[in-house]
Amino acid sequence: MAHMSNPTAEPDFKTAADLAGVLPNSATVENGHLHIAGVDMVQLARAAGTAVYVMDENHIRQQLRDYLQWTHYHWKDVDIIYAGKAFICRAMCRLVHEENCCLDVSSGGELAIALSAGFDPARIYAHGNNKTERELIECIEAGVGHIVVDSFDELDRLSALADMRGINQSVLLRVTPGIEADTHDYIKTGAEDSKFGFGLNQGLAMQAVKRAIELPGIDFEGLHMHIGSQIFALRSYAAAIEVIVGFMAQIKDECGTDVRLLDTGGGLGVAYGVPDEPSSIKDYGKVVIDDIKEQCERRGLTIPRMAVEPGRSIVANAGVTLYTVGTIKEIPGIRTYISVDGGMTDNIRTSLYGAHYEALIANKADQPRSTTATVAGKHCESGDIVVADGPIQPADIGDILCVPATGAYCQSMSSNYNKQVRPGVIWLRDGNWRWVVRRETYDDLLRCDLA
Ligand code: LLP
């Protein structure tokens, strides 16, 4: 399965330099310490405390620029919509704006963060299979540019809410192309049996289009699909595009309407482990944008404006998590547990999806990973594992342990289990660092506790 690389229980004798594929672009090793963006990770951990998420701002910018470059190379009119669920905070919203990209929000909370960062609502796409009435009103009243409608109930609800406010809301309809993406079951979303979107096969999507065209308060702008996440095989996209462009032709035939905007979702996979070789943004741009263009031309359709919605591939490899090694337990003949000052509260992905991560010791970054261990968290669950049986440098108490590729879906899925305070997020740029999200305190834990 593409989602997980093969964990190995063998030492691999790799140093940080060999882990370049999973680390931020700017990672280097100096005096035995891992540096990112010119900042010494060991000194940073000591100054800022651990556990902490650390992200290379220029790496994030570069990913967005690559998407812009390699989609616009094939078609001039493509929106890059950063999927905020991967990682969102005000600094991130501002960065997305500065890089001329749009933003996908999947809840009223994400919308509130974007608006408070001053993000242009016209460039926001609102998602969700069960947006509450309140969330729909928040979107309409904020002037959200595009609402991606997921069900008949929502279509009717949105129509009434927009119409009573005298607004003609731009809408994309989310369709499920019936394609099984080659990824983990939990993050497949394009198959027929899905809580998301309108299925094509039973004619539901066509019914939805006809209803959207007729309903007051709704401006049917186009279609959206998202077939899944952490996808390595670009053929899944090609297959889905064939289906959705076929549907566009059907819409043209039956309704005489052109799809003005086609949003093919996110999902491009990233490297979590050393052996992972995801497709490049360049190849993704070619497959997705060229395919849409060619198929529209073949069917005599006007080529629509396009949009893609990457989340993970923008931020995953920009980030690392730094921990301090607290205890080391060797069980002879079985395994060694290295316990760190975080765990499933800051990275649930290992226990939830069996995701694979690498580990290295930031203060021994030039040493080979000559042993193996399981990196465990500090929480009250045996499943509280960050790295299951992986190669690592021999560890000592107080070492700074670094887990790469944690920039996506770690902070955004973090929790306060065991009343752990959540780590803050530090951004690095040109040898400097700054907090963009501060570490929580015990006061934060008590903030909503009224008794
Ligand atoms: N658009 C929509 C409508 C989505 O649902 C998603 C992700 C994206 C875009 C961005 O997909 P990406 O480029 O990040 O693959 N928590 C899981 C991932 C869930 C993804 C949900 N939707 C994980 O940690 O792997």
PDB file of N, CA, C and O in Angstrom, residues 395-426:
ATOM      1  N   ALA A 395      20.740   6.059  21.265  1.00  0.00           N
ATOM      2  CA  ALA A 395      20.203   7.230  21.961  1.00  0.00           C
ATOM      3  C   ALA A 395      20.682   7.317  23.406  1.00  0.00           C
ATOM      4  O   ALA A 395      20.971   6.299  24.039  1.00  0.00           O
ATOM      5  N   ASP A 396      20.758   8.524  23.900  1.00  0.00           N
ATOM      6  CA  ASP A 396      21.012   8.784  25.316  1.00  0.00           C
ATOM      7  C   ASP A 396      19.921   9.700  25.846  1.00  0.00           C
ATOM      8  O   ASP A 396      19.333  10.480  25.078  1.00  0.00           O
ATOM      9  N   ILE A 397      19.717   9.634  27.153  1.00  0.00           N
ATOM     10  CA  ILE A 397      18.754  10.541  27.777  1.00  0.00           C
ATOM     11  C   ILE A 397      19.181  11.982  27.478  1.00  0.00           C
ATOM     12  O   ILE A 397      20.356  12.320  27.549  1.00  0.00           O
ATOM     13  N   GLY A 398      18.206  12.809  27.129  1.00  0.00           N
ATOM     14  CA  GLY A 398      18.510  14.217  26.858  1.00  0.00           C
ATOM     15  C   GLY A 398      18.808  14.501  25.397  1.00  0.00           C
ATOM     16  O   GLY A 398      18.880  15.669  24.991  1.00  0.00           O
ATOM     17  N   ASP A 399      18.957  13.448  24.588  1.00  0.00           N
ATOM     18  CA  ASP A 399      19.156  13.671  23.153  1.00  0.00           C
ATOM     19  C   ASP A 399      17.924  14.361  22.561  1.00  0.00           C
ATOM     20  O   ASP A 399      16.794  14.174  23.048  1.00  0.00           O
ATOM     21  N   ILE A 400      18.147  15.095  21.470  1.00  0.00           N
ATOM     22  CA  ILE A 400      17.028  15.717  20.748  1.00  0.00           C
ATOM     23  C   ILE A 400      16.664  14.804  19.582  1.00  0.00           C
ATOM     24  O   ILE A 400      17.462  14.607  18.664  1.00  0.00           O
ATOM     25  N   LEU A 401      15.489  14.234  19.677  1.00  0.00           N
ATOM     26  CA  LEU A 401      15.050  13.282  18.656  1.00  0.00           C
ATOM     27  C   LEU A 401      14.166  14.018  17.653  1.00  0.00           C
ATOM     28  O   LEU A 401      13.251  14.756  18.038  1.00  0.00           O
ATOM     29  N   CYS A 402      14.476  13.809  16.389  1.00  0.00           N
ATOM     30  CA  CYS A 402      13.773  14.519  15.316  1.00  0.00           C
ATOM     31  C   CYS A 402      12.985  13.526  14.471  1.00  0.00           C
ATOM     32  O   CYS A 402      13.530  12.513  14.032  1.00  0.00           O
ATOM     33  N   VAL A 403      11.707  13.805  14.271  1.00  0.00           N
ATOM     34  CA  VAL A 403      10.884  12.996  13.368  1.00  0.00           C
ATOM     35  C   VAL A 403      10.522  13.875  12.171  1.00  0.00           C
ATOM     36  O   VAL A 403       9.802  14.872  12.317  1.00  0.00           O
ATOM     37  N   PRO A 404      11.044  13.550  10.991  1.00  0.00           N
ATOM     38  CA  PRO A 404      10.758  14.363   9.797  1.00  0.00           C
ATOM     39  C   PRO A 404       9.373  14.099   9.213  1.00  0.00           C
ATOM     40  O   PRO A 404       8.721  13.101   9.549  1.00  0.00           O
ATOM     41  N   ALA A 405       8.971  14.992   8.332  1.00  0.00           N
ATOM     42  CA  ALA A 405       7.731  14.862   7.535  1.00  0.00           C
ATOM     43  C   ALA A 405       6.473  14.954   8.384  1.00  0.00           C
ATOM     44  O   ALA A 405       5.466  14.313   8.105  1.00  0.00           O
ATOM     45  N   THR A 406       6.528  15.780   9.432  1.00  0.00           N
ATOM     46  CA  THR A 406       5.360  15.930  10.307  1.00  0.00           C
ATOM     47  C   THR A 406       4.645  17.261  10.103  1.00  0.00           C
ATOM     48  O   THR A 406       3.843  17.675  10.943  1.00  0.00           O
ATOM     49  N   GLY A 407       4.897  17.918   8.963  1.00  0.00           N
ATOM     50  CA  GLY A 407       4.278  19.229   8.750  1.00  0.00           C
ATOM     51  C   GLY A 407       2.797  19.168   8.386  1.00  0.00           C
ATOM     52  O   GLY A 407       2.087  20.167   8.507  1.00  0.00           O
ATOM     53  N   ALA A 408       2.318  18.010   7.935  1.00  0.00           N
ATOM     54  CA  ALA A 408       0.904  17.902   7.546  1.00  0.00           C
ATOM     55  C   ALA A 408       0.173  16.938   8.471  1.00  0.00           C
ATOM     56  O   ALA A 408       0.703  15.876   8.811  1.00  0.00           O
ATOM     57  N   TYR A 409      -1.040  17.309   8.829  1.00  0.00           N
ATOM     58  CA  TYR A 409      -1.942  16.418   9.569  1.00  0.00           C
ATOM     59  C   TYR A 409      -1.357  15.925  10.897  1.00  0.00           C
ATOM     60  O   TYR A 409      -1.727  14.849  11.369  1.00  0.00           O
ATOM     61  N   CYS A 410      -0.436  16.634  11.487  1.00  0.00           N
ATOM     62  CA  CYS A 410       0.016  16.283  12.835  1.00  0.00           C
ATOM     63  C   CYS A 410      -0.498  17.341  13.796  1.00  0.00           C
ATOM     64  O   CYS A 410      -1.354  17.058  14.632  1.00  0.00           O
ATOM     65  N   GLN A 411      -0.050  18.590  13.629  1.00  0.00           N
ATOM     66  CA  GLN A 411      -0.575  19.650  14.494  1.00  0.00           C
ATOM     67  C   GLN A 411      -2.087  19.771  14.306  1.00  0.00           C
ATOM     68  O   GLN A 411      -2.820  19.954  15.265  1.00  0.00           O
ATOM     69  N   SER A 412      -2.558  19.645  13.064  1.00  0.00           N
ATOM     70  CA  SER A 412      -3.998  19.849  12.830  1.00  0.00           C
ATOM     71  C   SER A 412      -4.840  18.721  13.409  1.00  0.00           C
ATOM     72  O   SER A 412      -6.038  18.890  13.613  1.00  0.00           O
ATOM     73  N   MET A 413      -4.255  17.567  13.678  1.00  0.00           N
ATOM     74  CA  MET A 413      -5.005  16.449  14.281  1.00  0.00           C
ATOM     75  C   MET A 413      -4.573  16.221  15.727  1.00  0.00           C
ATOM     76  O   MET A 413      -4.853  15.163  16.291  1.00  0.00           O
ATOM     77  N   SER A 414      -3.902  17.183  16.321  1.00  0.00           N
ATOM     78  CA  SER A 414      -3.364  16.970  17.669  1.00  0.00           C
ATOM     79  C   SER A 414      -4.471  17.048  18.710  1.00  0.00           C
ATOM     80  O   SER A 414      -5.550  17.575  18.456  1.00  0.00           O
ATOM     81  N   SER A 415      -4.209  16.514  19.883  1.00  0.00           N
ATOM     82  CA  SER A 415      -5.236  16.489  20.933  1.00  0.00           C
ATOM     83  C   SER A 415      -4.614  16.794  22.288  1.00  0.00           C
ATOM     84  O   SER A 415      -3.393  16.887  22.431  1.00  0.00           O
ATOM     85  N   ASN A 416      -5.492  16.952  23.259  1.00  0.00           N
ATOM     86  CA  ASN A 416      -5.058  17.184  24.636  1.00  0.00           C
ATOM     87  C   ASN A 416      -5.219  15.925  25.487  1.00  0.00           C
ATOM     88  O   ASN A 416      -5.373  16.014  26.702  1.00  0.00           O
ATOM     89  N   TYR A 417      -5.192  14.765  24.869  1.00  0.00           N
ATOM     90  CA  TYR A 417      -5.320  13.520  25.651  1.00  0.00           C
ATOM     91  C   TYR A 417      -4.319  13.524  26.809  1.00  0.00           C
ATOM     92  O   TYR A 417      -3.197  14.008  26.659  1.00  0.00           O
ATOM     93  N   ASN A 418      -4.751  12.976  27.928  1.00  0.00           N
ATOM     94  CA  ASN A 418      -3.960  13.020  29.166  1.00  0.00           C
ATOM     95  C   ASN A 418      -3.710  14.461  29.616  1.00  0.00           C
ATOM     96  O   ASN A 418      -2.812  14.725  30.409  1.00  0.00           O
ATOM     97  N   LYS A 419      -4.485  15.369  29.056  1.00  0.00           N
ATOM     98  CA  LYS A 419      -4.290  16.803  29.317  1.00  0.00           C
ATOM     99  C   LYS A 419      -2.844  17.228  29.054  1.00  0.00           C
ATOM    100  O   LYS A 419      -2.226  17.997  29.790  1.00  0.00           O
ATOM    101  N   GLN A 420      -2.365  16.709  27.952  1.00  0.00           N
ATOM    102  CA  GLN A 420      -1.070  17.135  27.441  1.00  0.00           C
ATOM    103  C   GLN A 420      -1.256  18.521  26.822  1.00  0.00           C
ATOM    104  O   GLN A 420      -2.243  18.737  26.104  1.00  0.00           O
ATOM    105  N   VAL A 421      -0.365  19.438  27.097  1.00  0.00           N
ATOM    106  CA  VAL A 421      -0.447  20.723  26.387  1.00  0.00           C
ATOM    107  C   VAL A 421       0.108  20.525  24.983  1.00  0.00           C
ATOM    108  O   VAL A 421       1.115  19.831  24.798  1.00  0.00           O
ATOM    109  N   ARG A 422      -0.558  21.114  24.019  1.00  0.00           N
ATOM    110  CA  ARG A 422      -0.105  20.915  22.633  1.00  0.00           C
ATOM    111  C   ARG A 422       1.156  21.725  22.350  1.00  0.00           C
ATOM    112  O   ARG A 422       1.278  22.862  22.835  1.00  0.00           O
ATOM    113  N   PRO A 423       2.064  21.149  21.551  1.00  0.00           N
ATOM    114  CA  PRO A 423       3.287  21.877  21.211  1.00  0.00           C
ATOM    115  C   PRO A 423       2.963  23.127  20.398  1.00  0.00           C
ATOM    116  O   PRO A 423       1.930  23.173  19.730  1.00  0.00           O
ATOM    117  N   GLY A 424       3.827  24.081  20.429  1.00  0.00           N
ATOM    118  CA  GLY A 424       3.699  25.223  19.530  1.00  0.00           C
ATOM    119  C   GLY A 424       4.340  24.922  18.191  1.00  0.00           C
ATOM    120  O   GLY A 424       4.903  23.831  17.976  1.00  0.00           O
ATOM    121  N   VAL A 425       4.240  25.886  17.294  1.00  0.00           N
ATOM    122  CA  VAL A 425       4.819  25.734  15.955  1.00  0.00           C
ATOM    123  C   VAL A 425       5.817  26.868  15.733  1.00  0.00           C
ATOM    124  O   VAL A 425       5.470  28.048  15.898  1.00  0.00           O
ATOM    125  N   ILE A 426       7.023  26.495  15.364  1.00  0.00           N
ATOM    126  CA  ILE A 426       8.068  27.482  15.058  1.00  0.00           C
ATOM    127  C   ILE A 426       8.321  27.473  13.563  1.00  0.00           C
ATOM    128  O   ILE A 426       8.421  26.405  12.954  1.00  0.00           O
TER     129      ILE A 426
END
